[in-house]
CSV table of C-alpha atoms in Angstrom, one decimal:
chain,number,residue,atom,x,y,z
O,22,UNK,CA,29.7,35.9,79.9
O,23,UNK,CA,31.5,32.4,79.7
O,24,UNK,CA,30.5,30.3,77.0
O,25,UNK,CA,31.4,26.9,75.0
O,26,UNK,CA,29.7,24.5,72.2
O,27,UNK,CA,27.0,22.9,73.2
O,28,UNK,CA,26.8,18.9,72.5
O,29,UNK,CA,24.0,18.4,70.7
O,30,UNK,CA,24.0,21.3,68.2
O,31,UNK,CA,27.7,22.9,66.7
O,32,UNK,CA,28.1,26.7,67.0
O,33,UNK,CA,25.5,26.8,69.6
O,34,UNK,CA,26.5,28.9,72.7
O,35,UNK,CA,25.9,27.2,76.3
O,36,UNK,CA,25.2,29.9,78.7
O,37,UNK,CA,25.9,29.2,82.3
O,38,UNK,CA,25.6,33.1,83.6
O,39,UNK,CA,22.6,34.6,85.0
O,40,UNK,CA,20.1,31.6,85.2
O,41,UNK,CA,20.7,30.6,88.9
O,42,UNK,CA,16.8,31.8,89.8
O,43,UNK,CA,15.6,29.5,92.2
O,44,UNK,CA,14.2,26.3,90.6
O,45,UNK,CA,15.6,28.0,86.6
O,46,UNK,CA,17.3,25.4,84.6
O,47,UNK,CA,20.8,25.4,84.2
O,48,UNK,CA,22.6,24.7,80.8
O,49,UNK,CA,19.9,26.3,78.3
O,50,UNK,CA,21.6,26.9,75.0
O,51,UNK,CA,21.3,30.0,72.8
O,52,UNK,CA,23.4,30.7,69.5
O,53,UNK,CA,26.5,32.4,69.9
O,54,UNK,CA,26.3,35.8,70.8
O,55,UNK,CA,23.2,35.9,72.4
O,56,UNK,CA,22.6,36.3,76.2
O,57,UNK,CA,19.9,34.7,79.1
O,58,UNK,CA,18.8,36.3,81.8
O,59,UNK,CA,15.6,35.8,84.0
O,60,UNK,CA,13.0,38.5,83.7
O,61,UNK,CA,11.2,37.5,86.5
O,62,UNK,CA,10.3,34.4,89.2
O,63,UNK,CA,7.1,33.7,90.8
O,64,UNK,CA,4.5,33.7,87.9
O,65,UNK,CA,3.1,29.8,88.7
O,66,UNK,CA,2.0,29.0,85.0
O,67,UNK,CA,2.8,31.5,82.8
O,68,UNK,CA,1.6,31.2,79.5
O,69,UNK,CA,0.7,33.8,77.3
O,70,UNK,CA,2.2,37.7,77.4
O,71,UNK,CA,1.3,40.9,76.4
O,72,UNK,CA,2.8,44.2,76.3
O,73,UNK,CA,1.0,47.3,77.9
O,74,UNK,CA,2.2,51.3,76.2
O,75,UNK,CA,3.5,52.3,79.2
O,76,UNK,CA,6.1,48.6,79.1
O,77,UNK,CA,4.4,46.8,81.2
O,78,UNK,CA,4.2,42.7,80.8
O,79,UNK,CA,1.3,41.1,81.3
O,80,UNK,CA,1.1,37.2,81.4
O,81,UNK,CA,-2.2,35.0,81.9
O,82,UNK,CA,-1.8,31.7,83.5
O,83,UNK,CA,-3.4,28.1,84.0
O,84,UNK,CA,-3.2,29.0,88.0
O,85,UNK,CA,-6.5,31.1,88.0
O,86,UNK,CA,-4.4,34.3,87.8
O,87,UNK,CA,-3.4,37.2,85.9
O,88,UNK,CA,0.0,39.2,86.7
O,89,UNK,CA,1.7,42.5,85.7
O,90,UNK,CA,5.7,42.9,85.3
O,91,UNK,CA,7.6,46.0,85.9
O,92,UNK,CA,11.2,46.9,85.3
O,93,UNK,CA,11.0,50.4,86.2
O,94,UNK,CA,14.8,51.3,85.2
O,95,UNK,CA,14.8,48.9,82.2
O,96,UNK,CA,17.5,46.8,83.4
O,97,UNK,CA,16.1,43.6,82.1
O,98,UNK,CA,14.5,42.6,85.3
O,99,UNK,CA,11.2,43.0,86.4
O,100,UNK,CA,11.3,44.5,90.1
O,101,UNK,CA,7.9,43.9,90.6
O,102,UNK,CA,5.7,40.9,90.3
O,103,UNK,CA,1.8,41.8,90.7
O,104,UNK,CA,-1.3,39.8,90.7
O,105,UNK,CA,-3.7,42.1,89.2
O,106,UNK,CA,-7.0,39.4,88.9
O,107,UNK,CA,-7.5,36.2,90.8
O,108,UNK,CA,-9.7,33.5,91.0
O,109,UNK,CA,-10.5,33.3,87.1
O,110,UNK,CA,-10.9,29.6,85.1
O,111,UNK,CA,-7.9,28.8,83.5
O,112,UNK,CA,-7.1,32.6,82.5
O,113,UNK,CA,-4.2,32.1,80.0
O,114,UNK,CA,-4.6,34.5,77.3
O,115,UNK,CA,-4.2,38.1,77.7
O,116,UNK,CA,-4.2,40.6,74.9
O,117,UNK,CA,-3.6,44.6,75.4
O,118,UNK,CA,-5.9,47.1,73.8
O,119,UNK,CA,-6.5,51.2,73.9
O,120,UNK,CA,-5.1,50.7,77.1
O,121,UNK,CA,-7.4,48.1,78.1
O,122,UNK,CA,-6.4,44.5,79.0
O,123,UNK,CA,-8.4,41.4,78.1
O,124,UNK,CA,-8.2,38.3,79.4
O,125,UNK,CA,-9.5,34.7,78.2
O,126,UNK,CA,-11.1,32.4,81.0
O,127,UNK,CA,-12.2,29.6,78.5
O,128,UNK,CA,-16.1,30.4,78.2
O,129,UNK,CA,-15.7,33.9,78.9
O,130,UNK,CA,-13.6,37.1,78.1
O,131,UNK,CA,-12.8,39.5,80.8
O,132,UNK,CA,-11.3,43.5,80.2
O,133,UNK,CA,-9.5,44.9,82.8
O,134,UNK,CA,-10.3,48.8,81.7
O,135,UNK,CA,-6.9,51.1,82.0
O,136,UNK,CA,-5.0,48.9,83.5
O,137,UNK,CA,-1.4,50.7,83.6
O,138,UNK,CA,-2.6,53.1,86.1
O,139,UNK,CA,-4.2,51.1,88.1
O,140,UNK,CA,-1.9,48.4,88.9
O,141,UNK,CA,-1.4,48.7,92.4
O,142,UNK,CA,-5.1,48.9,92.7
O,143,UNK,CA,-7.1,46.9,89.9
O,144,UNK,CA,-9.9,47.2,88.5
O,145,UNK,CA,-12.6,43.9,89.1
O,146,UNK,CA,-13.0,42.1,85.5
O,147,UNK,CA,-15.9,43.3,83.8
O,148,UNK,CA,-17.3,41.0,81.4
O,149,UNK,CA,-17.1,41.3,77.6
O,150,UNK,CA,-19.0,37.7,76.5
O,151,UNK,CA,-19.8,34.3,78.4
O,152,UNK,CA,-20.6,32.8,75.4
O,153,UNK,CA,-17.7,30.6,74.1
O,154,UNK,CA,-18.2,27.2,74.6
O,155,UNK,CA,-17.4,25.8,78.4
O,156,UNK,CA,-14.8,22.4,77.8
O,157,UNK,CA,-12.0,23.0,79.2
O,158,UNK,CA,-10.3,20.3,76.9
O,159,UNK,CA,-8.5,22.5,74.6
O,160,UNK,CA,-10.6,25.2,76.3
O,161,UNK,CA,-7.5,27.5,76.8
O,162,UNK,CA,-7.3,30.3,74.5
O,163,UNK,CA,-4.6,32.7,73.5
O,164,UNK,CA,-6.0,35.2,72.5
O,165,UNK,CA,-4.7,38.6,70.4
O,166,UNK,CA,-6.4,42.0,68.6
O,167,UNK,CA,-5.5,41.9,64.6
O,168,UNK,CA,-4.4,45.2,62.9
O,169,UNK,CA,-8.0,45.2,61.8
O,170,UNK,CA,-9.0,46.1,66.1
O,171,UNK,CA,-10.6,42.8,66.2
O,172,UNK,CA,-10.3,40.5,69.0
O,173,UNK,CA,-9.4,36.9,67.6
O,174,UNK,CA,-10.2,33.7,70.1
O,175,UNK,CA,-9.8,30.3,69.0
O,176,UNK,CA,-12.1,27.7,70.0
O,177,UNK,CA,-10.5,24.3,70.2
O,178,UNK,CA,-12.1,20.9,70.0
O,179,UNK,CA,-13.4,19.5,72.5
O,180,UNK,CA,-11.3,16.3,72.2
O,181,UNK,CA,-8.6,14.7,71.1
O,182,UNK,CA,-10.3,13.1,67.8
O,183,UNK,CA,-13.8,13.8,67.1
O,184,UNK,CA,-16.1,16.1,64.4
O,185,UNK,CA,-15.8,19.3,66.7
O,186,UNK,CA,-19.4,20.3,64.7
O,187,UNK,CA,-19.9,24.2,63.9
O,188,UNK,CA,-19.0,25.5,67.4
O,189,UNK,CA,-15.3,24.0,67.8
O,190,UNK,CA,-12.3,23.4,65.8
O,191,UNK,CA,-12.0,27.3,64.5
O,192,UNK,CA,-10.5,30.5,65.0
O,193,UNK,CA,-13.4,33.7,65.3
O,194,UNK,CA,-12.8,37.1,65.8
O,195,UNK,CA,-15.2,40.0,67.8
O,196,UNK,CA,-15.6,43.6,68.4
O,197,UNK,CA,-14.0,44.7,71.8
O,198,UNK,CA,-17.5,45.0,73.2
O,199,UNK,CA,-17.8,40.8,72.5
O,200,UNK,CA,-20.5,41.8,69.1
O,201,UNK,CA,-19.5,40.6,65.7
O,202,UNK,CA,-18.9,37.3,65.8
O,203,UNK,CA,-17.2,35.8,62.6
O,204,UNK,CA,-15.6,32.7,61.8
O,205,UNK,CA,-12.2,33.2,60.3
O,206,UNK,CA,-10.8,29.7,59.7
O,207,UNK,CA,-12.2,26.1,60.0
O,208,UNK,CA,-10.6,22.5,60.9
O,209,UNK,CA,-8.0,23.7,63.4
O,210,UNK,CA,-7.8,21.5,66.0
O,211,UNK,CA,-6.2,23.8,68.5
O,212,UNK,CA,-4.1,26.9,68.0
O,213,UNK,CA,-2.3,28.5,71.2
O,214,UNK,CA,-0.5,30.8,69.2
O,215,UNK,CA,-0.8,33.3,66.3
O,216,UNK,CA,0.7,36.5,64.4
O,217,UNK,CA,0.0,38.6,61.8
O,218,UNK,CA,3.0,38.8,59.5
O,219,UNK,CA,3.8,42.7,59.1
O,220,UNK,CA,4.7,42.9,55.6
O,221,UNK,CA,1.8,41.3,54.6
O,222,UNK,CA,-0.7,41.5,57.2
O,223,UNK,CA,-1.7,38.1,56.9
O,224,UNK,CA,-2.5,35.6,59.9
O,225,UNK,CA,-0.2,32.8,61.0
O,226,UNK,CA,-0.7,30.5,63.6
O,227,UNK,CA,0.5,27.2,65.0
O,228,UNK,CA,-2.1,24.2,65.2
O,229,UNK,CA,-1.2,20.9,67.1
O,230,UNK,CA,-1.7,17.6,65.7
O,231,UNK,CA,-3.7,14.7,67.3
O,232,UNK,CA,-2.4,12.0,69.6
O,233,UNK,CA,-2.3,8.4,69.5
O,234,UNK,CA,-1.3,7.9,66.2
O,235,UNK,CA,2.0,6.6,67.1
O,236,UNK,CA,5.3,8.4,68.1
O,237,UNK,CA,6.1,10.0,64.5
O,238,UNK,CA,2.8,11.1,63.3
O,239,UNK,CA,0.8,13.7,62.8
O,240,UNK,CA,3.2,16.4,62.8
O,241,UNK,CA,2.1,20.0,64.4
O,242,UNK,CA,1.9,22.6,61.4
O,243,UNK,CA,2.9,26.5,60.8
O,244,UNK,CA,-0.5,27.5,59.0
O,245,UNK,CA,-0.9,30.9,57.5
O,246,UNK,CA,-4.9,31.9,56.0
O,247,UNK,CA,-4.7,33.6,52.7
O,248,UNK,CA,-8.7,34.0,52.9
O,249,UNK,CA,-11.5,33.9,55.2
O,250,UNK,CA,-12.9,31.0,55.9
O,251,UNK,CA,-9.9,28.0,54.8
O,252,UNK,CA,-10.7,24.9,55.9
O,253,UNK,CA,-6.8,23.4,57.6
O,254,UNK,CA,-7.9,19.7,57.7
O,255,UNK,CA,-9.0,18.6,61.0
O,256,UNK,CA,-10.5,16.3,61.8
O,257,UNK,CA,-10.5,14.5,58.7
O,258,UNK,CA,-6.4,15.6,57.4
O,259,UNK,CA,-3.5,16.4,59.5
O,260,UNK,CA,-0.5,17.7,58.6
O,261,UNK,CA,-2.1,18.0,54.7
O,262,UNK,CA,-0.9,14.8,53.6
O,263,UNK,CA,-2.3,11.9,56.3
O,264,UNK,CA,-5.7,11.1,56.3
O,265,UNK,CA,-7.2,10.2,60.0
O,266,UNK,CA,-7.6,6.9,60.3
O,267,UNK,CA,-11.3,7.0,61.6
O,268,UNK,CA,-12.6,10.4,60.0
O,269,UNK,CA,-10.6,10.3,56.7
O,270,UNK,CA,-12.5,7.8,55.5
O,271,UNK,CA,-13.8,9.0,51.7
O,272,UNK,CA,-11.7,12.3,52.4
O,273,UNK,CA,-9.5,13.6,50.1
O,274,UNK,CA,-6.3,15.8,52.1
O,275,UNK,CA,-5.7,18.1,48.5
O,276,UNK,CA,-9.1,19.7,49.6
O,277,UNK,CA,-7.9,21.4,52.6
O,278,UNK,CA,-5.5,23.8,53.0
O,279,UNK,CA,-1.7,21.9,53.6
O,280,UNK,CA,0.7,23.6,56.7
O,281,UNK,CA,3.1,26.1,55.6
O,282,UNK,CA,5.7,24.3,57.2
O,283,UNK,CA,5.7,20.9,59.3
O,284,UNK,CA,7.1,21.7,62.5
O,285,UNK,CA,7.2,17.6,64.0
O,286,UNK,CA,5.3,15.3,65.8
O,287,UNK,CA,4.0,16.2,69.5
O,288,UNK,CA,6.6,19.3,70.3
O,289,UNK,CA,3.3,21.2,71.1
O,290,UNK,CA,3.9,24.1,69.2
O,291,UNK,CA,2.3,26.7,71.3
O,292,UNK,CA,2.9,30.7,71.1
O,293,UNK,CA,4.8,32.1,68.4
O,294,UNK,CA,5.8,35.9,66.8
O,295,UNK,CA,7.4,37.4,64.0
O,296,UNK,CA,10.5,39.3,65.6
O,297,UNK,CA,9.7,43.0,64.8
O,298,UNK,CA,12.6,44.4,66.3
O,299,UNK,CA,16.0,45.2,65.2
O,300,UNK,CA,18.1,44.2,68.3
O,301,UNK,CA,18.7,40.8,67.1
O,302,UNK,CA,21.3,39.8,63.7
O,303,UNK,CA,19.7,40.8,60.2
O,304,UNK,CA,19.0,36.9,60.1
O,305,UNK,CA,16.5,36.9,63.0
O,306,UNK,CA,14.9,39.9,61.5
O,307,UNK,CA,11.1,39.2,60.3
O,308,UNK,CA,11.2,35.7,61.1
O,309,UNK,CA,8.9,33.5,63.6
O,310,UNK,CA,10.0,32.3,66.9
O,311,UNK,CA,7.8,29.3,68.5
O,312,UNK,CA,7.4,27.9,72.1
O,313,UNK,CA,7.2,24.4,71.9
O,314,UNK,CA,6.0,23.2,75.1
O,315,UNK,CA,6.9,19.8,74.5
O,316,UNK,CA,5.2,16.1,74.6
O,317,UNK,CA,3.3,14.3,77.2
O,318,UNK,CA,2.9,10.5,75.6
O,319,UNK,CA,5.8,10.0,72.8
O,320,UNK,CA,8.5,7.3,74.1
O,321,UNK,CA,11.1,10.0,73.7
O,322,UNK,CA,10.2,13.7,74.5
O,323,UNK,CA,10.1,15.9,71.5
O,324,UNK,CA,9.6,19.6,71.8
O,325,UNK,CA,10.9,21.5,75.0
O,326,UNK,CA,12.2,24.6,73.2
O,327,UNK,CA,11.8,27.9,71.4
O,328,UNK,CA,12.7,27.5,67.8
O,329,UNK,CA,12.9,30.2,65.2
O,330,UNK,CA,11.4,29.7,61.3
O,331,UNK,CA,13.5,32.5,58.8
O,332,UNK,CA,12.6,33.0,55.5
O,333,UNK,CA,14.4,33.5,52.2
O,334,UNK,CA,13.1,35.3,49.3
O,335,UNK,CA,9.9,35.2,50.9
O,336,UNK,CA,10.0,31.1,51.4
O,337,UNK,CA,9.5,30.2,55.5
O,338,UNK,CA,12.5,28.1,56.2
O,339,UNK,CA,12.4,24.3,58.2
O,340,UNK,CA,12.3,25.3,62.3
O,341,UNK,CA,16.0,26.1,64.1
O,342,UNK,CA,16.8,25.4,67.6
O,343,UNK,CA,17.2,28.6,69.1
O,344,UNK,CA,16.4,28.1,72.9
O,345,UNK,CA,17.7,24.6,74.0
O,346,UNK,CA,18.3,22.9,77.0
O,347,UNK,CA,15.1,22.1,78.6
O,348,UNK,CA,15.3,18.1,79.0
O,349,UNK,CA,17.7,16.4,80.3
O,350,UNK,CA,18.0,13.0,80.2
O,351,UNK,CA,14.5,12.8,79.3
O,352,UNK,CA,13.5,14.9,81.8
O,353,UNK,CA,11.6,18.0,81.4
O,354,UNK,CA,13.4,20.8,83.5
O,355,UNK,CA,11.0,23.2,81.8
O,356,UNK,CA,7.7,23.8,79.3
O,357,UNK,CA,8.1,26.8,76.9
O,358,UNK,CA,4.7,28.5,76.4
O,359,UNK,CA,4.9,31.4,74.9
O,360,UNK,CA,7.4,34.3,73.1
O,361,UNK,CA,7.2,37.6,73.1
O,362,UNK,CA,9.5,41.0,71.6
O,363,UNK,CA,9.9,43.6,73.8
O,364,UNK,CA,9.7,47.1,72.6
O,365,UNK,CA,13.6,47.4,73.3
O,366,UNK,CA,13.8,44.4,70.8
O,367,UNK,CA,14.8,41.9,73.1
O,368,UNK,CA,12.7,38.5,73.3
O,369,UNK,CA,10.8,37.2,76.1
O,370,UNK,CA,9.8,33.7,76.9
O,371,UNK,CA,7.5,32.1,79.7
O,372,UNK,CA,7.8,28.7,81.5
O,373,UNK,CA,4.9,27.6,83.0
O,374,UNK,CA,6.2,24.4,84.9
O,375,UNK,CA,9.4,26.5,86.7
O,376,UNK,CA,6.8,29.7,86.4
O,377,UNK,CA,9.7,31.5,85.2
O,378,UNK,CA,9.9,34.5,82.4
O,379,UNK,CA,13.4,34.6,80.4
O,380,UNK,CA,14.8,37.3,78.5
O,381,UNK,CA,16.8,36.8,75.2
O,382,UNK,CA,19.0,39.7,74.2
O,383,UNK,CA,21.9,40.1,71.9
O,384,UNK,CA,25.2,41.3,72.6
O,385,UNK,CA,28.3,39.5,70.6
């Protein structure tokens, strides 16, 4: 693979090999010895991914569809791009379980039971709850089971600045079976993406900040919950330091829980993972990669890439580029949505406006 500096950041590697997919961007950057390849084409809105036992990727997407990825002789390319359930609202999360697939449809949950052997003929959706609320403004959940075998969904509000009330503006986790309810965290305007860190065990997850206060502010945060039931802000503190301007009024932002890290204003920080393989440099090793799916209404897009949060002596880090490349001359070529590691250690990440899956590997 052919590779020089890219422009905009030194010592970043422009890769021009392997990205010629119909309707792929060209010119996305990736530090030096890394390598881009396209997992698959054809997924219209891919969002959110998930890993079956038997390797199969599953992605969830705004297009009313759900799909499974095979690459049968684990060349990096998936040979086979299925639609395993149609006709769902808005089905972008997907999480894999005891062999068992859920899927998110904003006021619903849906399990596809043992999915991996039935791909070629699915199963019909069986319902785990219909209860969730029914917006569909911020009404797309990711969705993932914790090491504790709970499902968490978030539940987003139902605006872009409002008092959400007791129903909205969380993060709740459930049995399987949809029982159990609990609320986990409070005053999160809307989180698309969370992880659980593995040497800890504790939840992180990325939160976007409200519009129309201007290009520069809020910024969307890197939360982590050290306790059940934190409250992150919203909607009367973003970004732990900036009262809102209607809803702040008598607030004080020192009693609610401050981001871990400020990640900027409007990049739409959606999926993110801790890297739990060993493919990838020491550095890359137990830190967070982030889709950020990029702005709609700032004068100058901000966003449009994956960037990676390491962490010294146990400290997270300020965001690095990692995946570059998606705007060009202020257009977007392509939206970032989510991240996922492969078993093999490699790094996925979806594109739901070219409907494109990339894979990231490392080879120097």
């Amino acid at each position: 693979m052919r590779c020089k500096p890219h422009a905009l950041f030194a010592g970043v590697c422009l890769l021009l090999a392997h990205v010629a997919a119909a309707g792929v961007p060209t010119g996305l950057a990736l530090p030096p010895g890394f390598g881009l390849t396209v997992y698959a084409e054809s997924v219209p809105g891919a969002r959110e991914m998930a890993q079956g036992a038997q390797g199969t990727v599953f992605v969830g997407s705004t297009k009313g569809e759900v799909y499974a990825l095979t690459d049968a002789d684990h060349n990096g390319v998936a040979e086979r791009v299925r639609v395993i359930a149609r006709g769902l609202q808005l089905p972008v999360g997907v999480a894999f379980h005891d062999g068992d697939l859920y899927v998110s449809a904003v006021s619903r949950i849906y399990v596809l039971r043992d999915i991996e052997r039935h791909l070629d003929d699915p199963p019909a959706p069986e319902l785990v709850t219909d209860r969730l609320p029914g917006e569909t403004h911020h009404g797309w959940k990711f969705i993932a089971f914790g090491p504790d075998g709970a499902l968490y969904v978030p539940i987003g509000a139902p605006c872009n600045i409002c008092d959400p009330g007791p129903d909205h503006g969380k993060l709740i986790r459930m049995r399987p079976d949809g029982s159990g309810w609990q609320d986990v965290a409070l005053g999160i305007r809307n989180t698309v993406g969370f992880d659980w860190q593995p040497e800890t065990g504790r939840l992180w997850f990325t939160d976007n900040g409200r519009d129309l206060m201007g290009d520069d502010l809020p910024s969307d945060e890197l939360d982590r919950i050290d306790r059940p039931g934190q409250h992150f802000g919203y909607p009367y503190c973003h970004q732990g330091d900036t009262p809102d301007p209607e809803f702040g009024r008598g607030k004080d932002c020192r009693d609610y829980t401050p981001p871990v890290l400020k990640l900027g204003a409007h990049v739409a920080a959606l999926g993110m993972r801790f890297y739990t393989g060993t493919r990838f440099p020491p550095r890359y090793r137990g830190a967070i990669f982030i889709a950020e799916h990029g702005s709609w209404n700032r004068t100058r897009k901000a966003g449009y890439q994956v960037v990676v949060v390491r962490f010294e002596h146990g400290r997270a880090l300020p965001p690095e580029p990692f995946l570059i490349g998606f705007v060009r001359e202020e257009k977007a070529l392509g939206r970032p949505a989510d991240v996922l590691v492969l078993g093999d250690g490699s790094l996925l990440v979806s594109d739901d406006l070219t409907g494109a899956i990339y894979r990231i590997d490392y080879r120097p």
